[in-house]
Amino acid sequence: MSIFNFPVQATHAEKQINNKVAIVIDDLGNNMKGTEEILYLPVNLTVAVMPFLPSTKNDAELAHKLGHEVILHLPMEPLKGKSSWLGPGAITSTLTDEEIYKRVNEAIDSVPFAVGINNHMGSKITANKHIMRIILGVCKERNLYFLDSKTSHKSVVSETAAELGVPYLENELFFDEIMTTNHIVKQTNQLIKKTEVDDSIIAIGHVGIAGDKTANVLKEYIPILQKRAEIVTLSNLLIEKELLPNN
């Protein structure tokens, strides 16, 4: 019985596990609530670390040491929202092409062990093909993949990445866009249900305001999810799809 007193989807022990789920945790790098609890979960996660923040280096190094995959959580300008939410080194539409290129490279360099990038916020930038060509061009130069967090339905990431030959993936579910245990449990059950029809799924959670709640729900539900799918990193999904270039 769930300690949260919410219904758990039934599982089928006899089902052969062929599908995969990648859990991505955003917003590390600023000593956010739930960071340690998330990093010590007993599965391999993909951990998205923001650049140039107090615990950027330590969080990335600890995540790597614990067997998680590290990616850069690159701040990008949204259509709406406070600029203070972006953090240092953000990619905005007012920058020159040269400054965008420089900022992306410096952000990558600030996050040890990063093998990919995803967007922090970024609803304005991911819909801008010119800017995304610069960002994805850096990915191609540095042999990184890009995860579109899907903060905009007008995103041009998939078409631009395909044109440039950059491996890319797309988020399908947020655990905690509503920061209550009830909602996080609902989304986790939705993820479990998706394993019945999808052979690979990506879901994003966060450290921060609801970080401890997300960690607690995941800790409870990981054994249930593992009866339905193998929990893997984003690189594992790309290898499965034969999209990851040789390093």
GROMACS .gro file of N, CA, C and O in nm, residues 196-240:
model
  180
  196GLU      N    1   0.243   0.105  -2.098
  196GLU     CA    2   0.161   0.003  -2.164
  196GLU      C    3   0.159   0.022  -2.315
  196GLU      O    4   0.133  -0.073  -2.389
  197VAL      N    5   0.185   0.144  -2.362
  197VAL     CA    6   0.171   0.172  -2.505
  197VAL      C    7   0.298   0.230  -2.569
  197VAL      O    8   0.312   0.226  -2.691
  198ASP      N    9   0.390   0.283  -2.488
  198ASP     CA   10   0.513   0.344  -2.542
  198ASP      C   11   0.634   0.260  -2.506
  198ASP      O   12   0.648   0.216  -2.392
  199ASP      N   13   0.724   0.241  -2.604
  199ASP     CA   14   0.843   0.162  -2.574
  199ASP      C   15   0.955   0.244  -2.514
  199ASP      O   16   1.050   0.189  -2.459
  200SER      N   17   0.946   0.377  -2.523
  200SER     CA   18   1.043   0.464  -2.456
  200SER      C   19   0.975   0.594  -2.417
  200SER      O   20   0.903   0.653  -2.497
  201ILE      N   21   0.998   0.637  -2.294
  201ILE     CA   22   0.930   0.754  -2.238
  201ILE      C   23   1.032   0.838  -2.163
  201ILE      O   24   1.120   0.785  -2.096
  202ILE      N   25   1.018   0.970  -2.173
  202ILE     CA   26   1.101   1.063  -2.098
  202ILE      C   27   1.011   1.148  -2.009
  202ILE      O   28   0.907   1.199  -2.054
  203ALA      N   29   1.049   1.161  -1.882
  203ALA     CA   30   0.972   1.241  -1.787
  203ALA      C   31   1.068   1.327  -1.706
  203ALA      O   32   1.177   1.283  -1.671
  204ILE      N   33   1.025   1.451  -1.676
  204ILE     CA   34   1.110   1.547  -1.607
  204ILE      C   35   1.051   1.585  -1.472
  204ILE      O   36   0.932   1.616  -1.461
  205GLY      N   37   1.137   1.583  -1.369
  205GLY     CA   38   1.104   1.637  -1.238
  205GLY      C   39   1.206   1.743  -1.201
  205GLY      O   40   1.297   1.773  -1.279
  206HIS      N   41   1.193   1.798  -1.081
  206HIS     CA   42   1.279   1.908  -1.040
  206HIS      C   43   1.320   1.896  -0.894
  206HIS      O   44   1.244   1.846  -0.812
  207VAL      N   45   1.439   1.950  -0.865
  207VAL     CA   46   1.471   1.983  -0.727
  207VAL      C   47   1.422   2.127  -0.705
  207VAL      O   48   1.392   2.198  -0.799
  208GLY      N   49   1.413   2.167  -0.578
  208GLY     CA   50   1.363   2.302  -0.552
  208GLY      C   51   1.243   2.298  -0.460
  208GLY      O   52   1.238   2.219  -0.365
  209ILE      N   53   1.145   2.382  -0.488
  209ILE     CA   54   1.030   2.397  -0.399
  209ILE      C   55   0.964   2.264  -0.368
  209ILE      O   56   0.932   2.234  -0.253
  210ALA      N   57   0.944   2.182  -0.471
  210ALA     CA   58   0.879   2.052  -0.450
  210ALA      C   59   0.979   1.937  -0.457
  210ALA      O   60   0.939   1.821  -0.472
  211GLY      N   61   1.107   1.967  -0.445
  211GLY     CA   62   1.209   1.864  -0.464
  211GLY      C   63   1.198   1.747  -0.369
  211GLY      O   64   1.213   1.631  -0.409
  212ASP      N   65   1.169   1.775  -0.241
  212ASP     CA   66   1.157   1.664  -0.146
  212ASP      C   67   1.033   1.580  -0.175
  212ASP      O   68   1.035   1.458  -0.158
  213LYS      N   69   0.926   1.644  -0.220
  213LYS     CA   70   0.804   1.569  -0.256
  213LYS      C   71   0.829   1.479  -0.376
  213LYS      O   72   0.790   1.361  -0.377
  214THR      N   73   0.894   1.534  -0.478
  214THR     CA   74   0.926   1.454  -0.597
  214THR      C   75   1.016   1.337  -0.560
  214THR      O   76   0.994   1.223  -0.604
  215ALA      N   77   1.115   1.362  -0.476
  215ALA     CA   78   1.206   1.255  -0.433
  215ALA      C   79   1.130   1.146  -0.358
  215ALA      O   80   1.152   1.026  -0.382
  216ASN      N   81   1.041   1.184  -0.268
  216ASN     CA   82   0.966   1.087  -0.189
  216ASN      C   83   0.874   1.002  -0.275
  216ASN      O   84   0.863   0.880  -0.257
  217VAL      N   85   0.806   1.066  -0.369
  217VAL     CA   86   0.716   0.991  -0.457
  217VAL      C   87   0.795   0.895  -0.545
  217VAL      O   88   0.758   0.778  -0.560
  218LEU      N   89   0.904   0.943  -0.603
  218LEU     CA   90   0.985   0.856  -0.688
  218LEU      C   91   1.042   0.739  -0.609
  218LEU      O   92   1.045   0.625  -0.658
  219LYS      N   93   1.086   0.763  -0.488
  219LYS     CA   94   1.140   0.655  -0.406
  219LYS      C   95   1.035   0.547  -0.383
  219LYS      O   96   1.067   0.427  -0.387
  220GLU      N   97   0.912   0.589  -0.363
  220GLU     CA   98   0.804   0.493  -0.341
  220GLU      C   99   0.766   0.418  -0.468
  220GLU      O  100   0.737   0.298  -0.466
  221TYR      N  101   0.769   0.489  -0.580
  221TYR     CA  102   0.715   0.433  -0.704
  221TYR      C  103   0.819   0.365  -0.793
  221TYR      O  104   0.782   0.293  -0.886
  222ILE      N  105   0.947   0.388  -0.770
  222ILE     CA  106   1.048   0.326  -0.855
  222ILE      C  107   1.035   0.174  -0.860
  222ILE      O  108   1.040   0.116  -0.970
  223PRO      N  109   1.015   0.104  -0.747
  223PRO     CA  110   0.998  -0.042  -0.758
  223PRO      C  111   0.877  -0.082  -0.842
  223PRO      O  112   0.880  -0.185  -0.911
  224ILE      N  113   0.771  -0.002  -0.836
  224ILE     CA  114   0.652  -0.030  -0.916
  224ILE      C  115   0.681  -0.006  -1.063
  224ILE      O  116   0.646  -0.088  -1.150
  225LEU      N  117   0.747   0.104  -1.093
  225LEU     CA  118   0.781   0.137  -1.232
  225LEU      C  119   0.875   0.033  -1.291
  225LEU      O  120   0.863  -0.003  -1.409
  226GLN      N  121   0.967  -0.018  -1.210
  226GLN     CA  122   1.064  -0.115  -1.261
  226GLN      C  123   1.001  -0.248  -1.300
  226GLN      O  124   1.063  -0.326  -1.374
  227LYS      N  125   0.880  -0.273  -1.255
  227LYS     CA  126   0.808  -0.392  -1.299
  227LYS      C  127   0.750  -0.374  -1.439
  227LYS      O  128   0.711  -0.471  -1.503
  228ARG      N  129   0.745  -0.250  -1.485
  228ARG     CA  130   0.690  -0.219  -1.617
  228ARG      C  131   0.795  -0.180  -1.719
  228ARG      O  132   0.774  -0.195  -1.839
  229ALA      N  133   0.907  -0.120  -1.672
  229ALA     CA  134   1.005  -0.066  -1.766
  229ALA      C  135   1.142  -0.064  -1.703
  229ALA      O  136   1.156  -0.062  -1.580
  230GLU      N  137   1.244  -0.062  -1.786
  230GLU     CA  138   1.381  -0.042  -1.740
  230GLU      C  139   1.406   0.108  -1.729
  230GLU      O  140   1.378   0.183  -1.823
  231ILE      N  141   1.458   0.154  -1.617
  231ILE     CA  142   1.487   0.296  -1.597
  231ILE      C  143   1.630   0.321  -1.645
  231ILE      O  144   1.725   0.260  -1.594
  232VAL      N  145   1.644   0.409  -1.745
  232VAL     CA  146   1.773   0.428  -1.813
  232VAL      C  147   1.805   0.577  -1.824
  232VAL      O  148   1.722   0.663  -1.793
  233THR      N  149   1.924   0.607  -1.871
  233THR     CA  150   1.961   0.746  -1.898
  233THR      C  151   1.920   0.783  -2.041
  233THR      O  152   1.884   0.697  -2.123
  234LEU      N  153   1.930   0.912  -2.071
  234LEU     CA  154   1.896   0.958  -2.206
  234LEU      C  155   1.990   0.897  -2.310
  234LEU      O  156   1.947   0.863  -2.421
  235SER      N  157   2.117   0.883  -2.276
  235SER     CA  158   2.211   0.822  -2.371
  235SER      C  159   2.169   0.679  -2.406
  235SER      O  160   2.184   0.635  -2.520
  236ASN      N  161   2.117   0.607  -2.307
  236ASN     CA  162   2.069   0.471  -2.334
  236ASN      C  163   1.957   0.472  -2.437
  236ASN      O  164   1.951   0.385  -2.525
  237LEU      N  165   1.867   0.570  -2.427
  237LEU     CA  166   1.758   0.581  -2.525
  237LEU      C  167   1.813   0.610  -2.663
  237LEU      O  168   1.768   0.553  -2.763
  238LEU      N  169   1.912   0.700  -2.670
  238LEU     CA  170   1.971   0.734  -2.800
  238LEU      C  171   2.045   0.616  -2.861
  238LEU      O  172   2.040   0.594  -2.982
  239ILE      N  173   2.114   0.539  -2.777
  239ILE     CA  174   2.182   0.420  -2.826
  239ILE      C  175   2.081   0.320  -2.881
  239ILE      O  176   2.100   0.260  -2.988
  240GLU      N  177   1.970   0.305  -2.809
  240GLU     CA  178   1.862   0.215  -2.853
  240GLU      C  179   1.808   0.259  -2.989
  240GLU      O  180   1.777   0.176  -3.074
   0.00000   0.00000   0.00000
